[in-house]
XYZ file of C-alpha atoms in Angstrom:
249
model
C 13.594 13.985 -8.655
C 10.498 13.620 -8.272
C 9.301 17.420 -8.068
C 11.675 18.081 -11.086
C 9.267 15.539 -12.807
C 5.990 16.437 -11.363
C 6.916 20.829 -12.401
C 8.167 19.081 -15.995
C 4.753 17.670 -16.373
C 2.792 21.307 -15.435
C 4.887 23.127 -17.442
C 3.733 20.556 -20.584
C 0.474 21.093 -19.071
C -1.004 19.204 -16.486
C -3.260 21.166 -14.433
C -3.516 23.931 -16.876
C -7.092 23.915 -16.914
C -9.664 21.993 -13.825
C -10.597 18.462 -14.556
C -6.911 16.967 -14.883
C -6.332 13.603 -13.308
C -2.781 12.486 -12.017
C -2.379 8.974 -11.167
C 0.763 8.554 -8.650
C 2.008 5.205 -7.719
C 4.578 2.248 -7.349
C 5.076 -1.111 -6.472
C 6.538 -2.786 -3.788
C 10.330 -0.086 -2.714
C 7.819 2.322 -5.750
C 5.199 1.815 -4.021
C 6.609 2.485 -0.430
C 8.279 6.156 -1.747
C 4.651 6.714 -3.481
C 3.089 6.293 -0.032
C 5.386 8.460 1.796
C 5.127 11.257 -1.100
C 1.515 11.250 -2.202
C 0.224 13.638 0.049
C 2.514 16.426 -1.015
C 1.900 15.785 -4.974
C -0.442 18.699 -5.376
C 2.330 20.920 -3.261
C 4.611 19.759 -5.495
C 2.850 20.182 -8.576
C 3.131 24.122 -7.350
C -0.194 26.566 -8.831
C -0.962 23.835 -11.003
C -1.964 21.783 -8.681
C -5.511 23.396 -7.444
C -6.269 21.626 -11.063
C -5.181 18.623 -10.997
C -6.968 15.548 -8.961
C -4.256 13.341 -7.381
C -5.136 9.723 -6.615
C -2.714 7.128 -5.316
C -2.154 3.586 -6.974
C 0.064 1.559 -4.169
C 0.854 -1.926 -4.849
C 2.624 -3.646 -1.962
C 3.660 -1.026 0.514
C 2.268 -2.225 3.594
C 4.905 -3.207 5.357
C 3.922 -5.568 8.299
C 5.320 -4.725 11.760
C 6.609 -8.306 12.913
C 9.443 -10.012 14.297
C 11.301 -11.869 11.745
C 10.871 -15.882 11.924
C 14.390 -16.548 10.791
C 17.198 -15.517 12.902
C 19.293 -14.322 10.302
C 17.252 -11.265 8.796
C 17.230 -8.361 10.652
C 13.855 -7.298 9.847
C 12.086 -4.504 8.652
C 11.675 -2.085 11.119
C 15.665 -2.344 11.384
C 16.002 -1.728 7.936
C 13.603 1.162 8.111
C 14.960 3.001 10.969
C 18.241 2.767 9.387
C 17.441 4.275 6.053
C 15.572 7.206 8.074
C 18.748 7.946 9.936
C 20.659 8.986 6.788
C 18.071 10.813 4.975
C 16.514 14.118 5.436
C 12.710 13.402 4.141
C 10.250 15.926 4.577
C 7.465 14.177 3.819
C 6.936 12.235 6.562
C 3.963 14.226 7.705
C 3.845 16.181 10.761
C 0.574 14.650 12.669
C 2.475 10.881 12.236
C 5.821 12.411 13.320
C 4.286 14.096 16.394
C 2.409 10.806 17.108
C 5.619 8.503 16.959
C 8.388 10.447 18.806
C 10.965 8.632 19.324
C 10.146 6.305 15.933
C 9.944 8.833 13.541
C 11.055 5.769 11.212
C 7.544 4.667 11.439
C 6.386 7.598 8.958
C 8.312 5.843 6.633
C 6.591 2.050 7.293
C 3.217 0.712 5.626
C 1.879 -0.175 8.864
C 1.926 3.465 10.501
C 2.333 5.385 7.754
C -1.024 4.296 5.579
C -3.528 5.435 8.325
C -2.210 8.997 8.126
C -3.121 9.367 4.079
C -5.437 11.863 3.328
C -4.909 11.637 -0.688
C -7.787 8.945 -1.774
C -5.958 6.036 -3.051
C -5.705 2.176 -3.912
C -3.549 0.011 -2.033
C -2.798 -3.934 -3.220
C -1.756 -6.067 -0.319
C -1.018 -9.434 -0.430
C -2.267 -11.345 2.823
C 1.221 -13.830 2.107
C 3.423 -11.585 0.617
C 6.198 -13.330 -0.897
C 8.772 -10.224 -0.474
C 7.802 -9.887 3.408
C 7.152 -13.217 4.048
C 10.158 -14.640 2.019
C 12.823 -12.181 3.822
C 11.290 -12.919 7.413
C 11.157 -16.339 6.962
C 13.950 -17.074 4.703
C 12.184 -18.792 2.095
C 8.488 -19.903 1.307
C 6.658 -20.900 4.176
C 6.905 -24.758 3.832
C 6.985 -26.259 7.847
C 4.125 -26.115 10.647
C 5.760 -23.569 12.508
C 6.588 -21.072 9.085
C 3.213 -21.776 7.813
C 1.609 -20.567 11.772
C 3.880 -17.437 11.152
C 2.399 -16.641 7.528
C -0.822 -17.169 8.817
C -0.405 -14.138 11.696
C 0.928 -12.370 9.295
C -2.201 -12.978 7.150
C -4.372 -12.101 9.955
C -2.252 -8.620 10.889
C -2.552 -7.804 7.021
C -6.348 -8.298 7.215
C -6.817 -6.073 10.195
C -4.707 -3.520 8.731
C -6.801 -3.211 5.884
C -9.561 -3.478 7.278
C -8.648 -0.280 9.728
C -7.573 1.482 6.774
C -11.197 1.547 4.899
C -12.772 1.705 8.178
C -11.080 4.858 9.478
C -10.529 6.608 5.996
C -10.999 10.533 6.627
C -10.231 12.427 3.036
C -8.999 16.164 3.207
C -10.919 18.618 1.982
C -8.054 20.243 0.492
C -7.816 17.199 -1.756
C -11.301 16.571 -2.469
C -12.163 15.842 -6.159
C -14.094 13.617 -7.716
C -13.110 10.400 -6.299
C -12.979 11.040 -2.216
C -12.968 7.429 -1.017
C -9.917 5.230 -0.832
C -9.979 1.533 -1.952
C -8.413 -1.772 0.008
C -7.596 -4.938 -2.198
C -6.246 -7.826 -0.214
C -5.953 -11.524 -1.584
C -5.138 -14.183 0.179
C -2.068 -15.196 -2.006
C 1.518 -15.712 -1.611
C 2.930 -13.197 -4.403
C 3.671 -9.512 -4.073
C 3.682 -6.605 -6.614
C 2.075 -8.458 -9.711
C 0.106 -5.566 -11.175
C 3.188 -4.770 -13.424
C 2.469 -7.969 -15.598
C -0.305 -8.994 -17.142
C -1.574 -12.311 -15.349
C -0.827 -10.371 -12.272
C -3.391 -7.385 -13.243
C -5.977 -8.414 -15.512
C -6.351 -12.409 -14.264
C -5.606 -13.343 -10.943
C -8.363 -12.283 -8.415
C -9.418 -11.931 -5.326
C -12.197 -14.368 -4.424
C -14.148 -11.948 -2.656
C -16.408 -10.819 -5.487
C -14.270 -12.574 -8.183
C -12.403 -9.086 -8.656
C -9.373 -8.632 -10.576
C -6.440 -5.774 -9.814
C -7.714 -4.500 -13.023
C -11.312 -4.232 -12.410
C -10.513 -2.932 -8.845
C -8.354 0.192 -10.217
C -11.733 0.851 -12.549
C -14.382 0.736 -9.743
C -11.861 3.046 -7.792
C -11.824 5.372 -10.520
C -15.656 5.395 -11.459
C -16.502 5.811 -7.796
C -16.931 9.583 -7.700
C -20.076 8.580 -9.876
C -20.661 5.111 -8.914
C -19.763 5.141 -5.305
C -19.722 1.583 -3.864
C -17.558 -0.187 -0.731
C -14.490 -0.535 -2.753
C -13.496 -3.106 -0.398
C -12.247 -6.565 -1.307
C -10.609 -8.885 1.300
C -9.999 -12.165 1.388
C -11.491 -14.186 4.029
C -10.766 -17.556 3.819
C -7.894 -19.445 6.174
C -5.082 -21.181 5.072
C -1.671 -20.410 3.407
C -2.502 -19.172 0.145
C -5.986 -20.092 0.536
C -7.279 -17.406 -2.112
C -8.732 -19.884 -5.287
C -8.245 -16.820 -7.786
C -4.509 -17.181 -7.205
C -3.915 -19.248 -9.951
C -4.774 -17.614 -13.452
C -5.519 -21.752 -14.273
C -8.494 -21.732 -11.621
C -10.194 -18.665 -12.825
């Protein structure tokens, strides 16, 4: 489907002429087949794709490798290694398969999949996501012992990102004008939100007072603005971010 889409859109004519710029993305299951696909977008796009610049909008794919709180759920890497038995996906990317023999399902998953992106890209991770957090758990974090949980998982989502902008390597082969990738990370319990508008244009993360919105333009601009693109929460505490509330900002 989605090279029937992407050959649809170059024979309208994307990449007809140098200087097109192809946004590919998703949130949260959207944003998980974006990440496993976005390296192969110019491949896919077929000759028009030496034209076109391919950057990667990812909201809420980092799945978090962690044993489930609740006894019930049997957690995402179960879930994940089941779905990759059944399907034939060739984009999981040969340097991450030959790295995880064995758990080729992890070319699939946020936490090992991410590092091996060479497409630059935007990813929005929420240090208490509610979708992660509300499956392992069961519900919102509410006691002592669910709120200790969140707050690993807070600290694992941190250090994720954190690797992420820290050990970004870009291929050449998709250079273009923007060649750095971009972290966002709030300290908030929500997940996916750049799909409505509080989500996008008014909650932010405190570090720098940045919204999704303004994040996405900095990424963009880059190629002629440069800059970390980095913003990460830092604060401790469940849902300790103060721009998570559109009332406090």
């Amino acid at each position: 489907v989605i090279q029937s889409v992407l050959r649809a859109a170059a024979n309208r004519g994307l990449g007809a002429a140098p200087g097109d710029q192809l946004l590919f993305g998703g949130t949260s299951a959207g944003g998980r087949g974006a990440m496993v696909h976005l390296d192969y977008v110019r491949e896919m796009l077929g000759s028009a794709g030496r034209n076109v610049e391919v950057l990667g909008v990812l909201d809420s794919p980092l799945w978090i490798d962690i044993k489930p709180f609740s006894k019930t759920f049997v957690g995402f890497d179960n879930i994940t290694s089941s779905v990759h038995s059944y399907i034939q996906n060739p984009h999981l990317d040969q340097l991450c398969l030959a790295q995880n023999r064995g758990f080729e399902w992890h070319c699939m998953f946020g936490q090992y999949r991410m590092p091996f992106l060479r497409t630059p890209y935007i990813v929005y991770a929420s240090q208490y996501d509610a979708y992660q957090l509300g499956n392992n758990v069961g519900h919102e974090p509410v006691t002592w012992l669910e709120r200790a949980y969140a707050e690993e998982f807070a600290r694992r989502t941190k250090q994720l990102v954190g690797q992420l902008k820290a050990d970004w390597r870009p291929s050449p082969i998709q250079a273009g004008r923007v060649t750095q990738n971009a972290v966002f990370s709030w300290a908030c319990y929500n997940h996916a939100v750049s799909t409505w508008s509080e989500g996008f244009d008014e909650l932010s993360c405190t570090a720098k007072h940045v919204t999704e919105h303004a994040a996405l333009s900095q990424f963009l601009r880059s190629g002629v603005n440069g800059g970390p693109l980095e913003w990460v929460d830092q604060c401790t505490g469940f849902e300790c971010g103060m721009g998570c509330s559109a009332v406090l900002i």
